[in-house]
Structure formats: C-alpha cells, structure tokens
Amino acid sequence: MSHNSSPQIVTTTKGEALTGTIRVPGDKSISHRSLMFGALAVGQTKIEGLLESEDVLATANAMNAVGASCHKHEDGHWTVDGVGLGSLLEPEHPIDFGNAGTGARLCMGIFASHPIAVTMVGDASLSRRPMGRVLDPLREMGTQVIARRGDRLPASIRGSETPLPLTYRVPMASAQVKSAVLLAGLNTPGTTTVIEPVATRDHTEKMLLGFGAELSVEVNAAGERVITLQGQPQLKPQSVTVPGDPSSAAFPIVAALIVPGSNVVVEGILLNEQRIGLITTLLEMGADITIENERESGGEKIGDIHVRHSNLKGVTVPAERAPSMIDEYPVLAIAAAFAQGDTTMLGLEELRVKESDRLAAVARGLEANNIPCIEGKDTLTVTGGATGIGGGTVETHLDHRIAMSFLVLGLAADKPVTVDDASPIATSFPSFLPLLKELGGTVRFQGENA
Ligand code: S3P
C-alpha cells in the first residue's frame, strides 16, 4: 500500500480507435462511506459493487481495527457487521490509511467523538497533505490531537468522552471537511450544524439519511447549504449498491474523445449533480456524449455514457464548477490539449492539496510533452492543437489521477508518453490498464517486449 516498492514505468502509444462497452469500478466516495456507516450501524450492512482498491481496502481495515467486521463473500458482495455508534474499540496498532485522504479525514471525524486513542499513518503523499482543515473543528468539539508535523500524518487523536456539538462554516470547498464534522456530530449529544457556502458532493448527507440519521438540509437566505444533524441516532444497517465512479469513467471518456474513430460506452455511472461537472464541460467543448438508459438506483441517478471521437474547442471553465469536477481537472487538461484554441480553468486552489500538487504536476506533465500551458496560482490555461506532442516522461508524485491522465494522453499524442510510476493507479482504479487494453489501447510496461 505504501508504493515504496519499485516503480512501475508504463508507456502508452497512439494506435487503433478505442471501441467497446465497459464498466468501471464502484464509486470511491460511496464505497468508503458504505464501509464506515455500516461499521457504525447495529447489524449487518450488505454492499454490492464495492470498489476494491487500495484506498477503500484501507478503510475496511480501519473499520475492522475499531471492532467492525468487513468481509468479502465468494459471490463478490461485502458485508459489514457494525459495532454500533458509540461502541468503537480502541485499535491495538496504528492504522495505515495508505494514500487515502477521504479514508483518513472521514475516520478522524468518526474517531473524534469516541473515547478511544488512535494513531493514524499514511504514505508519503498522504503525509504531506494538510489535516488541520479537519483537526481544527474536531478540536473545537473536544478532540485531543498530537500531530508533531504541523497537523499532518502521522497523528494521534484521542476522541472526547463528552464531545460538544458545533456549528461550523466550512472555510474551503471540501466534502471531506464537511463530512468529518458531520461524522463527529453523529456520536455527539445535541445538534451539529455545518454551513457550506459552496455546495460539494452530498454523499454523506444522502447516505446518512439512508442509514437512519436525523438530518436536514436547507438553503439559507445567503444561498448557503445548512446541514443540521441530531446526535446519537441508532443507525440501521442498509443494503447498498455502489454505482460506477464518474471520476474513473472520466479517463475512458476523454480517451474516446481524443482517439480518432473511437466509440465507447461506459455503463452504470453515477450521475449525481455534484459529480458531473466534467460532462457539462466536455459538452460545452463540443463533445459527442450522450447519456443513455438513465435510471435510479439507491436514490441516485445513474446512466450509460456513450462517447464518440469529437472535434473539441477550447472553453473557459468557471470557478463555481470546480467542486463538481474537482478530481477531473488533470484529465480535462488532456482533452484541452486536443481542442482548438485555449481552455482556461478557474478556481483550482484545492488542486494544490490533492494526492499531489495537481496543478503543478499537470503543468509539468504537459510541458514535458510539448503542450503549451500557463500555470497560475489557481488557474491553468492549456493551448490545444499543438503538433508533435508527446514523447515525455511524466512524474506522477504518487498520484493515481496524474498517472491515468497522462497514459490517456499517450493514446492520442504524436509520440509515446511514459509515466514514471503507474502503481498508485491501484488506489482507485485497479482495472484501468487492462480496461484500456480491452478498448484497443497500446499499453506497455517497462521490460515488456514492444
Ligand atoms: C471526496 C471529496 C473530494 C475529492 C475526493 C473524494 C469525498 O475531496 O477530491 O477524491 O469522498 O468526500 P475534498 O473534499 O477535499 O475536495
């Protein structure tokens, strides 16, 4: 899980059109939350379609370490025998969250209102990421924290026996911060309120309601989302079917758009409004994308996304759209390299604190492949249509989405594109490279015969 072993150098090369009907793994956000909420319920939660990636498996281990029992069955479904809200056990050893920001931050929220001491560690990428954004409100609720590296992992937290409810206005557009405070509020007597000036993905709210929490969401006169949670409910186990992850689907979608002649369907994708900013943007760029077979599953809209190769044009992506496509900017930058004219992306400050500084990592990767771009403090402009692109080796900085984005670039660039380490792809999309090959992509591991 730590990716300390030898790096996996992978190259993709321009080749045939991509064709086929595929499925991508289950949504990462929903997978993490299914395991966590299942662990906090009394009884057995059943999960179909769980994303079995390193990040999510780290969450399963974390829940097992505090007394729940997450278990995979022969037919592929998972069950979680919940330990019940308020009854988490103190783990015997430090918990390793690997590369997973969502796992670590949401679990901090859960542990914060349980009287247990937990030491949390992560890989080099996670150990660089800011945790103060979550630890600060949790301290206000009474959690004790020892984090000697300036509120970064490794950190030890001791949850409060008598946690205090909080009203908290989230200072940055972050579903993880919102969720951590709400999850701490679950085992806190009284009312916890989170005010969200900018709406972010709402899986925590929707799923907590499904598990039986008392929660309401209103929009106040200033247009802010106000989420009110009554503490100490008895959570009831659920049957969860995890839809396909739109953030993973983004890679084959952009690949199909930029490889001439391609025609690809990605089935069963979550179409939650807070997650489909990339589709909106690609449509504005002139992409031939249709949503087929739209249906509802577990309170969410899902559908099949049909994509054909398209002539794209550059657009300006407004800052307000950032929360609904926050994980998709790296691959949008690849689409932008094939569009006529400039694509300018605004409001990207949160990209600086992802698995890598994604704004810098994308800009360096584009430059290494002769794609003109301008990196601003919180903006990126990519000039499309350059010739002779590709041929570079991209530093992925333990960031799965940087690796996948540039491997998509190689499928359509004039020269092959290499990533210095594809192993972090296993954190979110372990079947990515086999799927690219299945669609007709040319993928080569270092040491493999050409
Ligand atoms: C996530 C929220 C987002 C996103 C991450 C998953 C979640 O992070 O980037 O991949 O499941 O809540 P932020 O909340 O920090 O923006």
CSV table of C-alpha atoms and ligand atoms in Angstrom, one decimal:
chain,number,residue,atom,x,y,z
A,1,MET,CA,0.0,0.0,0.0
A,2,SER,CA,2.9,2.3,0.5
A,3,HIS,CA,4.2,2.2,-3.1
A,4,ASN,CA,7.8,2.0,-1.7
A,5,SER,CA,8.5,-1.0,-3.9
A,6,SER,CA,10.0,-0.5,-7.3
A,7,PRO,CA,8.1,2.0,-9.5
A,8,GLN,CA,6.0,0.6,-12.4
A,9,ILE,CA,7.1,2.5,-15.6
A,10,VAL,CA,4.4,2.4,-18.2
A,11,THR,CA,4.1,3.8,-21.7
A,12,THR,CA,1.1,4.3,-24.0
A,13,THR,CA,1.3,4.8,-27.7
A,14,LYS,CA,-1.1,6.1,-30.4
A,15,GLY,CA,-2.8,3.2,-32.2
A,16,GLU,CA,-6.2,1.9,-33.2
A,17,ALA,CA,-9.6,3.6,-32.4
A,18,LEU,CA,-11.0,2.6,-29.0
A,19,THR,CA,-14.2,0.7,-29.1
A,20,GLY,CA,-16.4,-1.3,-26.7
A,21,THR,CA,-18.8,-1.3,-23.9
A,22,ILE,CA,-17.2,-1.3,-20.5
A,23,ARG,CA,-17.9,-0.9,-16.8
A,24,VAL,CA,-15.6,1.0,-14.4
A,25,PRO,CA,-15.4,0.1,-10.7
A,26,GLY,CA,-17.7,1.4,-8.0
A,27,ASP,CA,-17.7,5.0,-6.8
A,28,LYS,CA,-14.8,5.6,-4.3
A,29,SER,CA,-16.7,8.2,-2.2
A,30,ILE,CA,-19.7,5.9,-1.8
A,31,SER,CA,-17.5,2.8,-1.2
A,32,HIS,CA,-15.6,4.5,1.7
A,33,ARG,CA,-18.9,5.7,3.3
A,34,SER,CA,-20.7,2.3,2.9
A,35,LEU,CA,-18.0,0.6,5.0
A,36,MET,CA,-17.8,3.5,7.6
A,37,PHE,CA,-21.6,3.8,8.0
A,38,GLY,CA,-22.0,0.1,8.0
A,39,ALA,CA,-19.5,-0.1,10.9
A,40,LEU,CA,-21.5,2.5,12.8
A,41,ALA,CA,-24.8,0.7,12.4
A,42,VAL,CA,-26.1,-2.1,14.6
A,43,GLY,CA,-26.4,-5.2,12.5
A,44,GLN,CA,-25.3,-6.3,9.0
A,45,THR,CA,-24.9,-4.0,6.0
A,46,LYS,CA,-24.7,-5.6,2.6
A,47,ILE,CA,-22.6,-3.9,-0.2
A,48,GLU,CA,-22.8,-4.8,-3.9
A,49,GLY,CA,-20.2,-3.3,-6.2
A,50,LEU,CA,-17.8,-2.1,-3.6
A,51,LEU,CA,-14.6,-0.5,-5.2
A,52,GLU,CA,-11.9,-3.0,-4.2
A,53,SER,CA,-9.0,-0.5,-4.5
A,54,GLU,CA,-6.2,0.1,-2.0
A,55,ASP,CA,-7.8,3.3,-0.6
A,56,VAL,CA,-11.1,1.5,0.1
A,57,LEU,CA,-9.5,-1.6,1.5
A,58,ALA,CA,-7.6,0.7,3.9
A,59,THR,CA,-10.9,1.9,5.1
A,60,ALA,CA,-12.1,-1.7,5.6
A,61,ASN,CA,-9.0,-2.4,7.6
A,62,ALA,CA,-9.6,0.7,9.7
A,63,MET,CA,-13.2,-0.3,10.5
A,64,ASN,CA,-12.0,-3.8,11.4
A,65,ALA,CA,-9.4,-2.3,13.7
A,66,VAL,CA,-12.1,-0.5,15.7
A,67,GLY,CA,-14.3,-3.6,16.1
A,68,ALA,CA,-16.4,-3.9,13.0
A,69,SER,CA,-16.1,-6.8,10.7
A,70,CYS,CA,-15.9,-6.0,6.9
A,71,HIS,CA,-15.9,-9.2,4.9
A,72,LYS,CA,-15.9,-10.2,1.2
A,73,HIS,CA,-18.1,-13.1,0.2
A,74,GLU,CA,-17.5,-15.6,-2.6
A,75,ASP,CA,-20.0,-14.1,-4.9
A,76,GLY,CA,-18.2,-10.7,-4.7
A,77,HIS,CA,-20.5,-8.8,-2.3
A,78,TRP,CA,-19.3,-7.4,1.0
A,79,THR,CA,-20.9,-7.4,4.4
A,80,VAL,CA,-20.1,-5.1,7.4
A,81,ASP,CA,-21.1,-6.3,10.8
A,82,GLY,CA,-21.4,-3.0,12.6
A,83,VAL,CA,-20.1,-2.4,16.0
A,84,GLY,CA,-22.6,0.4,16.6
A,85,LEU,CA,-22.3,4.2,17.1
A,86,GLY,CA,-20.6,4.9,20.5
A,87,SER,CA,-19.1,1.4,20.8
A,88,LEU,CA,-15.9,1.6,18.7
A,89,LEU,CA,-13.0,-0.2,20.3
A,90,GLU,CA,-9.5,1.3,20.7
A,91,PRO,CA,-7.3,-0.2,18.0
A,92,GLU,CA,-4.2,-2.1,19.1
A,93,HIS,CA,-1.9,-0.7,16.4
A,94,PRO,CA,-1.6,2.4,14.3
A,95,ILE,CA,-4.0,2.5,11.4
A,96,ASP,CA,-2.4,2.9,7.9
A,97,PHE,CA,-4.6,4.8,5.5
A,98,GLY,CA,-2.1,4.5,2.7
A,99,ASN,CA,-2.8,7.2,0.0
A,100,ALA,CA,-6.4,7.9,1.0
A,101,GLY,CA,-7.3,11.4,2.1
A,102,THR,CA,-11.0,10.5,2.2
A,103,GLY,CA,-10.5,7.5,4.4
A,104,ALA,CA,-8.2,9.4,6.8
A,105,ARG,CA,-10.2,12.6,7.1
A,106,LEU,CA,-13.6,10.9,7.5
A,107,CYS,CA,-12.3,8.5,10.0
A,108,MET,CA,-10.8,11.3,12.0
A,109,GLY,CA,-14.4,12.6,12.3
A,110,ILE,CA,-15.7,9.2,13.4
A,111,PHE,CA,-12.9,8.7,16.0
A,112,ALA,CA,-13.2,12.3,17.3
A,113,SER,CA,-16.4,11.6,19.3
A,114,HIS,CA,-15.5,8.2,20.6
A,115,PRO,CA,-13.4,7.8,23.8
A,116,ILE,CA,-10.6,6.0,22.0
A,117,ALA,CA,-7.0,6.8,21.1
A,118,VAL,CA,-6.0,6.2,17.5
A,119,THR,CA,-2.7,6.7,15.8
A,120,MET,CA,-3.1,7.3,12.1
A,121,VAL,CA,-0.4,7.0,9.4
A,122,GLY,CA,-0.3,7.2,5.7
A,123,ASP,CA,2.1,7.0,2.7
A,124,ALA,CA,4.4,9.8,1.6
A,125,SER,CA,1.7,11.6,-0.4
A,126,LEU,CA,-0.9,11.4,2.4
A,127,SER,CA,1.7,12.5,5.0
A,128,ARG,CA,2.2,15.7,3.0
A,129,ARG,CA,-1.5,16.7,2.9
A,130,PRO,CA,-3.0,19.2,5.3
A,131,MET,CA,-5.1,17.7,8.1
A,132,GLY,CA,-5.6,20.9,10.1
A,133,ARG,CA,-8.7,21.7,8.0
A,134,VAL,CA,-10.3,18.7,9.7
A,135,LEU,CA,-8.5,18.7,13.0
A,136,ASP,CA,-9.3,22.3,13.8
A,137,PRO,CA,-13.1,21.9,14.0
A,138,LEU,CA,-12.7,18.5,15.7
A,139,ARG,CA,-10.5,20.2,18.4
A,140,GLU,CA,-13.4,22.6,19.0
A,141,MET,CA,-15.6,19.6,19.6
A,142,GLY,CA,-13.2,18.4,22.3
A,143,THR,CA,-10.8,16.0,20.4
A,144,GLN,CA,-7.2,15.9,21.6
A,145,VAL,CA,-4.6,15.8,18.8
A,146,ILE,CA,-0.9,15.1,18.8
A,147,ALA,CA,0.4,15.9,15.3
A,148,ARG,CA,4.0,16.8,15.6
A,149,ARG,CA,4.4,17.5,11.8
A,150,GLY,CA,2.2,20.6,11.7
A,151,ASP,CA,-1.1,18.9,11.5
A,152,ARG,CA,0.0,16.3,9.0
A,153,LEU,CA,0.1,12.5,9.4
A,154,PRO,CA,1.3,10.6,11.4
A,155,ALA,CA,-1.1,11.9,14.1
A,156,SER,CA,-2.6,10.5,17.2
A,157,ILE,CA,-6.1,11.6,18.2
A,158,ARG,CA,-8.0,10.9,21.4
A,159,GLY,CA,-11.7,11.3,20.9
A,160,SER,CA,-13.7,13.0,23.6
A,161,GLU,CA,-15.9,11.2,26.1
A,162,THR,CA,-18.1,14.3,26.3
A,163,PRO,CA,-18.0,15.8,22.8
A,164,LEU,CA,-19.5,19.2,22.2
A,165,PRO,CA,-21.8,20.0,19.3
A,166,LEU,CA,-20.6,22.6,16.9
A,167,THR,CA,-21.9,25.0,14.3
A,168,TYR,CA,-19.2,25.1,11.6
A,169,ARG,CA,-18.9,27.1,8.4
A,170,VAL,CA,-16.6,25.2,6.1
A,171,PRO,CA,-13.9,27.6,5.0
A,172,MET,CA,-13.0,25.8,1.8
A,173,ALA,CA,-15.0,23.8,-0.8
A,174,SER,CA,-14.4,20.4,0.8
A,175,ALA,CA,-16.8,17.5,1.1
A,176,GLN,CA,-14.2,15.8,3.3
A,177,VAL,CA,-14.2,18.6,5.9
A,178,LYS,CA,-18.0,18.8,5.8
A,179,SER,CA,-18.2,15.1,6.3
A,180,ALA,CA,-15.7,14.9,9.1
A,181,VAL,CA,-17.6,17.4,11.2
A,182,LEU,CA,-20.9,15.6,10.5
A,183,LEU,CA,-19.4,12.3,11.4
A,184,ALA,CA,-18.1,13.7,14.6
A,185,GLY,CA,-21.5,15.1,15.2
A,186,LEU,CA,-23.1,11.6,14.9
A,187,ASN,CA,-21.9,10.5,18.4
A,188,THR,CA,-22.2,14.0,19.9
A,189,PRO,CA,-25.3,14.8,22.0
A,190,GLY,CA,-27.3,17.7,20.6
A,191,THR,CA,-27.3,19.4,17.2
A,192,THR,CA,-24.3,19.7,15.0
A,193,THR,CA,-24.7,22.2,12.1
A,194,VAL,CA,-22.4,22.5,9.1
A,195,ILE,CA,-22.8,25.5,6.8
A,196,GLU,CA,-21.5,25.1,3.3
A,197,PRO,CA,-21.1,28.3,1.4
A,198,VAL,CA,-20.2,26.3,-1.7
A,199,ALA,CA,-22.0,23.0,-2.3
A,200,THR,CA,-19.8,19.9,-2.5
A,201,ARG,CA,-20.6,16.3,-3.1
A,202,ASP,CA,-23.5,15.3,-0.9
A,203,HIS,CA,-22.9,11.5,-0.4
A,204,THR,CA,-22.5,11.8,3.4
A,205,GLU,CA,-25.8,13.6,3.8
A,206,LYS,CA,-27.8,11.3,1.5
A,207,MET,CA,-26.3,8.1,2.8
A,208,LEU,CA,-26.6,9.1,6.5
A,209,LEU,CA,-30.3,9.7,5.9
A,210,GLY,CA,-30.5,6.2,4.3
A,211,PHE,CA,-28.8,4.7,7.4
A,212,GLY,CA,-31.5,6.4,9.6
A,213,ALA,CA,-29.7,9.5,10.9
A,214,GLU,CA,-31.8,12.6,11.7
A,215,LEU,CA,-30.5,15.2,9.3
A,216,SER,CA,-31.9,18.0,7.3
A,217,VAL,CA,-30.5,20.2,4.5
A,218,GLU,CA,-31.8,23.8,3.9
A,219,VAL,CA,-30.5,26.6,1.8
A,220,ASN,CA,-30.4,29.9,3.8
A,221,ALA,CA,-31.0,33.5,2.6
A,222,ALA,CA,-27.3,33.8,1.6
A,223,GLY,CA,-27.6,30.7,-0.7
A,224,GLU,CA,-25.5,28.5,1.7
A,225,ARG,CA,-26.4,24.9,2.4
A,226,VAL,CA,-27.1,24.4,6.1
A,227,ILE,CA,-26.9,20.8,7.2
A,228,THR,CA,-28.4,20.0,10.6
A,229,LEU,CA,-27.7,16.7,12.3
A,230,GLN,CA,-29.2,15.4,15.6
A,231,GLY,CA,-26.6,13.4,17.5
A,232,GLN,CA,-26.7,9.9,18.7
A,233,PRO,CA,-29.2,8.2,16.5
A,234,GLN,CA,-29.4,4.5,16.2
A,235,LEU,CA,-28.1,3.8,12.7
A,236,LYS,CA,-29.7,0.9,10.9
A,237,PRO,CA,-27.9,-1.4,8.5
A,238,GLN,CA,-28.6,-1.0,4.8
A,239,SER,CA,-28.2,-2.7,1.5
A,240,VAL,CA,-26.0,-0.5,-0.7
A,241,THR,CA,-25.4,-0.9,-4.4
A,242,VAL,CA,-22.4,1.2,-5.4
A,243,PRO,CA,-22.8,2.8,-8.8
A,244,GLY,CA,-19.9,3.2,-11.3
A,245,ASP,CA,-17.4,6.0,-10.4
A,246,PRO,CA,-17.8,9.1,-12.7
A,247,SER,CA,-14.2,10.1,-11.7
A,248,SER,CA,-12.9,6.8,-13.0
A,249,ALA,CA,-15.2,6.9,-16.1
A,250,ALA,CA,-13.6,10.2,-16.9
A,251,PHE,CA,-10.5,8.5,-18.2
A,252,PRO,CA,-12.0,6.2,-20.9
A,253,ILE,CA,-14.4,9.1,-21.7
A,254,VAL,CA,-11.6,11.5,-22.5
A,255,ALA,CA,-9.6,8.7,-24.2
A,256,ALA,CA,-12.5,8.0,-26.6
A,257,LEU,CA,-12.9,11.8,-27.3
A,258,ILE,CA,-9.3,12.2,-28.4
A,259,VAL,CA,-8.5,9.0,-30.2
A,260,PRO,CA,-9.9,9.2,-33.8
A,261,GLY,CA,-12.6,6.8,-34.7
A,262,SER,CA,-13.4,5.8,-31.1
A,263,ASN,CA,-16.9,4.7,-30.0
A,264,VAL,CA,-17.2,3.7,-26.3
A,265,VAL,CA,-20.0,3.1,-23.8
A,266,VAL,CA,-19.3,3.3,-20.1
A,267,GLU,CA,-22.2,1.6,-18.3
A,268,GLY,CA,-23.9,2.3,-15.0
A,269,ILE,CA,-22.2,5.6,-14.0
A,270,LEU,CA,-23.3,7.7,-11.1
A,271,LEU,CA,-24.8,11.0,-12.4
A,272,ASN,CA,-25.1,12.9,-9.1
A,273,GLU,CA,-25.3,16.7,-9.9
A,274,GLN,CA,-22.2,17.3,-7.7
A,275,ARG,CA,-20.1,14.9,-9.7
A,276,ILE,CA,-20.8,15.6,-13.4
A,277,GLY,CA,-19.1,18.9,-14.0
A,278,LEU,CA,-16.7,17.2,-16.4
A,279,ILE,CA,-19.5,16.0,-18.6
A,280,THR,CA,-21.0,19.6,-18.7
A,281,THR,CA,-17.6,21.0,-19.6
A,282,LEU,CA,-16.9,18.4,-22.3
A,283,LEU,CA,-20.4,19.0,-23.8
A,284,GLU,CA,-19.6,22.8,-24.0
A,285,MET,CA,-16.3,21.8,-25.8
A,286,GLY,CA,-18.4,20.1,-28.4
A,287,ALA,CA,-18.0,16.5,-27.3
A,288,ASP,CA,-20.3,13.9,-28.8
A,289,ILE,CA,-21.5,12.4,-25.5
A,290,THR,CA,-25.0,11.0,-24.9
A,291,ILE,CA,-26.4,9.7,-21.6
A,292,GLU,CA,-28.4,6.5,-22.3
A,293,ASN,CA,-30.6,4.3,-20.2
A,294,GLU,CA,-31.0,6.8,-17.4
A,295,ARG,CA,-32.4,5.2,-14.3
A,296,GLU,CA,-32.4,5.4,-10.5
A,297,SER,CA,-30.5,3.2,-8.1
A,298,GLY,CA,-30.3,3.7,-4.3
A,299,GLY,CA,-31.6,7.3,-4.5
A,300,GLU,CA,-29.1,8.3,-7.2
A,301,LYS,CA,-29.4,8.9,-10.9
A,302,ILE,CA,-27.2,6.5,-13.0
A,303,GLY,CA,-26.8,6.0,-16.7
A,304,ASP,CA,-24.7,4.7,-19.5
A,305,ILE,CA,-22.3,7.3,-21.1
A,306,HIS,CA,-21.8,6.9,-24.8
A,307,VAL,CA,-18.8,8.8,-26.2
A,308,ARG,CA,-17.5,9.1,-29.8
A,309,HIS,CA,-14.4,10.8,-31.0
A,310,SER,CA,-15.0,14.5,-31.4
A,311,ASN,CA,-13.5,17.7,-32.6
A,312,LEU,CA,-13.3,19.8,-29.4
A,313,LYS,CA,-13.0,23.5,-28.9
A,314,GLY,CA,-11.4,25.4,-26.0
A,315,VAL,CA,-13.7,26.9,-23.3
A,316,THR,CA,-13.4,28.8,-20.0
A,317,VAL,CA,-14.4,26.6,-17.1
A,318,PRO,CA,-15.9,28.8,-14.4
A,319,ALA,CA,-14.7,28.6,-10.8
A,320,GLU,CA,-18.2,27.7,-9.5
A,321,ARG,CA,-18.0,24.4,-11.3
A,322,ALA,CA,-14.8,23.2,-9.5
A,323,PRO,CA,-16.5,21.2,-6.7
A,324,SER,CA,-18.5,19.1,-9.2
A,325,MET,CA,-15.4,18.1,-11.1
A,326,ILE,CA,-12.6,18.6,-8.6
A,327,ASP,CA,-10.9,15.3,-9.4
A,328,GLU,CA,-11.3,15.6,-13.2
A,329,TYR,CA,-9.1,18.6,-14.0
A,330,PRO,CA,-6.0,16.5,-14.8
A,331,VAL,CA,-7.8,14.6,-17.5
A,332,LEU,CA,-9.7,17.7,-18.7
A,333,ALA,CA,-6.3,19.2,-19.3
A,334,ILE,CA,-5.6,16.2,-21.7
A,335,ALA,CA,-8.8,16.8,-23.5
A,336,ALA,CA,-7.9,20.5,-23.8
A,337,ALA,CA,-4.6,19.6,-25.5
A,338,PHE,CA,-6.7,18.3,-28.4
A,339,ALA,CA,-9.2,21.2,-28.5
A,340,GLN,CA,-8.9,24.1,-30.9
A,341,GLY,CA,-7.8,27.2,-29.0
A,342,ASP,CA,-7.3,27.8,-25.3
A,343,THR,CA,-9.1,26.1,-22.4
A,344,THR,CA,-8.9,28.1,-19.2
A,345,MET,CA,-9.8,26.5,-15.9
A,346,LEU,CA,-10.5,28.9,-13.0
A,347,GLY,CA,-10.8,28.3,-9.2
A,348,LEU,CA,-8.3,25.5,-8.9
A,349,GLU,CA,-6.8,26.3,-5.4
A,350,GLU,CA,-7.9,23.0,-4.0
A,351,LEU,CA,-5.9,21.1,-6.6
A,352,ARG,CA,-2.7,22.2,-4.8
A,353,VAL,CA,-3.6,19.9,-1.8
A,354,LYS,CA,-4.7,16.7,-3.5
A,355,GLU,CA,-2.6,13.4,-3.7
A,356,SER,CA,0.0,15.7,-5.3
A,357,ASP,CA,0.0,19.4,-6.1
A,358,ARG,CA,-2.1,18.5,-9.1
A,359,LEU,CA,-1.9,22.0,-10.7
A,360,ALA,CA,1.9,21.8,-10.8
A,361,ALA,CA,2.0,18.1,-11.7
A,362,VAL,CA,-0.3,18.6,-14.7
A,363,ALA,CA,1.6,21.7,-15.9
A,364,ARG,CA,4.9,19.9,-15.7
A,365,GLY,CA,3.5,16.8,-17.4
A,366,LEU,CA,2.1,19.0,-20.3
A,367,GLU,CA,5.4,20.8,-20.7
A,368,ALA,CA,7.3,17.5,-20.8
A,369,ASN,CA,5.1,16.6,-23.7
A,370,ASN,CA,5.4,19.9,-25.6
A,371,ILE,CA,1.8,21.0,-24.8
A,372,PRO,CA,1.7,24.8,-24.2
A,373,CYS,CA,0.2,25.8,-20.9
A,374,ILE,CA,0.2,28.6,-18.3
A,375,GLU,CA,0.0,27.7,-14.7
A,376,GLY,CA,-1.4,30.4,-12.5
A,377,LYS,CA,-1.8,30.5,-8.7
A,378,ASP,CA,-5.2,28.9,-9.0
A,379,THR,CA,-5.7,28.7,-12.8
A,380,LEU,CA,-4.5,26.7,-15.7
A,381,THR,CA,-4.7,27.6,-19.4
A,382,VAL,CA,-3.9,24.9,-22.0
A,383,THR,CA,-3.5,25.7,-25.6
A,384,GLY,CA,-4.8,22.9,-27.8
A,385,GLY,CA,-3.9,21.8,-31.3
A,386,ALA,CA,-0.1,21.8,-31.0
A,387,THR,CA,1.7,19.3,-33.3
A,388,GLY,CA,4.5,17.0,-32.4
A,389,ILE,CA,3.2,16.5,-28.8
A,390,GLY,CA,4.1,13.6,-26.6
A,391,GLY,CA,7.5,11.9,-26.1
A,392,GLY,CA,7.9,12.9,-22.4
A,393,THR,CA,8.2,11.1,-19.1
A,394,VAL,CA,5.7,12.3,-16.5
A,395,GLU,CA,6.4,12.4,-12.8
A,396,THR,CA,3.3,11.1,-11.1
A,397,HIS,CA,4.2,12.0,-7.4
A,398,LEU,CA,2.2,9.0,-6.1
A,399,ASP,CA,-0.9,10.5,-7.7
A,400,HIS,CA,-3.2,8.0,-9.4
A,401,ARG,CA,-5.1,10.6,-11.4
A,402,ILE,CA,-1.9,12.1,-12.8
A,403,ALA,CA,-0.7,8.7,-13.9
A,404,MET,CA,-4.0,7.8,-15.6
A,405,SER,CA,-4.4,11.2,-17.3
A,406,PHE,CA,-1.0,11.1,-19.0
A,407,LEU,CA,-1.5,7.5,-20.0
A,408,VAL,CA,-4.7,8.7,-21.8
A,409,LEU,CA,-2.6,11.4,-23.5
A,410,GLY,CA,-0.2,8.8,-24.9
A,411,LEU,CA,-3.1,7.0,-26.7
A,412,ALA,CA,-3.6,10.1,-29.0
A,413,ALA,CA,-0.3,12.0,-28.9
A,414,ASP,CA,2.1,12.1,-31.8
A,415,LYS,CA,4.8,10.3,-29.7
A,416,PRO,CA,4.5,7.8,-26.9
A,417,VAL,CA,4.0,9.1,-23.3
A,418,THR,CA,5.6,7.4,-20.3
A,419,VAL,CA,4.7,7.7,-16.6
A,420,ASP,CA,7.4,7.2,-14.0
A,421,ASP,CA,5.1,5.1,-11.8
A,422,ALA,CA,1.7,3.7,-12.5
A,423,SER,CA,1.4,1.7,-9.3
A,424,PRO,CA,-0.7,4.4,-7.5
A,425,ILE,CA,-3.5,3.7,-10.0
A,426,ALA,CA,-4.3,0.7,-7.7
A,427,THR,CA,-5.6,3.2,-5.1
A,428,SER,CA,-8.7,4.0,-7.1
A,429,PHE,CA,-8.9,2.0,-10.4
A,430,PRO,CA,-7.0,-1.3,-10.3
A,431,SER,CA,-8.5,-2.4,-13.6
A,432,PHE,CA,-7.6,0.7,-15.5
A,433,LEU,CA,-4.7,-0.6,-17.6
A,434,PRO,CA,-6.5,-3.9,-18.5
A,435,LEU,CA,-9.6,-1.9,-19.5
A,436,LEU,CA,-7.5,0.4,-21.7
A,437,LYS,CA,-6.1,-2.7,-23.4
A,438,GLU,CA,-9.6,-4.2,-23.8
A,439,LEU,CA,-10.7,-1.0,-25.6
A,440,GLY,CA,-7.8,-1.3,-28.0
A,441,GLY,CA,-5.2,0.9,-26.3
A,442,THR,CA,-1.5,0.2,-26.7
A,443,VAL,CA,0.0,-0.1,-23.2
A,444,ARG,CA,3.5,-1.3,-22.5
A,445,PHE,CA,5.2,-1.9,-19.1
A,446,GLN,CA,8.9,-1.3,-18.9
A,447,GLY,CA,10.7,-4.5,-19.6
A,448,GLU,CA,7.8,-5.9,-21.7
A,449,ASN,CA,8.5,-6.6,-25.3
A,450,ALA,CA,7.2,-3.9,-27.7
B,1,S3P,C1,-14.1,13.3,-1.7
B,1,S3P,C2,-14.0,14.7,-1.7
B,1,S3P,C3,-13.1,15.4,-2.5
B,1,S3P,C4,-12.4,14.6,-3.6
B,1,S3P,C5,-12.0,13.2,-3.1
B,1,S3P,C6,-13.2,12.5,-2.5
B,1,S3P,C7,-15.0,12.6,-0.8
B,1,S3P,O1,-12.0,15.9,-1.7
B,1,S3P,O2,-11.3,15.2,-4.2
B,1,S3P,O3,-11.4,12.5,-4.1
B,1,S3P,O4,-15.3,11.4,-1.0
B,1,S3P,O5,-15.6,13.3,0.1
B,1,S3P,P1,-12.2,17.4,-0.9
B,1,S3P,O6,-13.4,17.2,-0.1
B,1,S3P,O7,-11.0,17.6,-0.1
B,1,S3P,O8,-12.4,18.4,-2.0
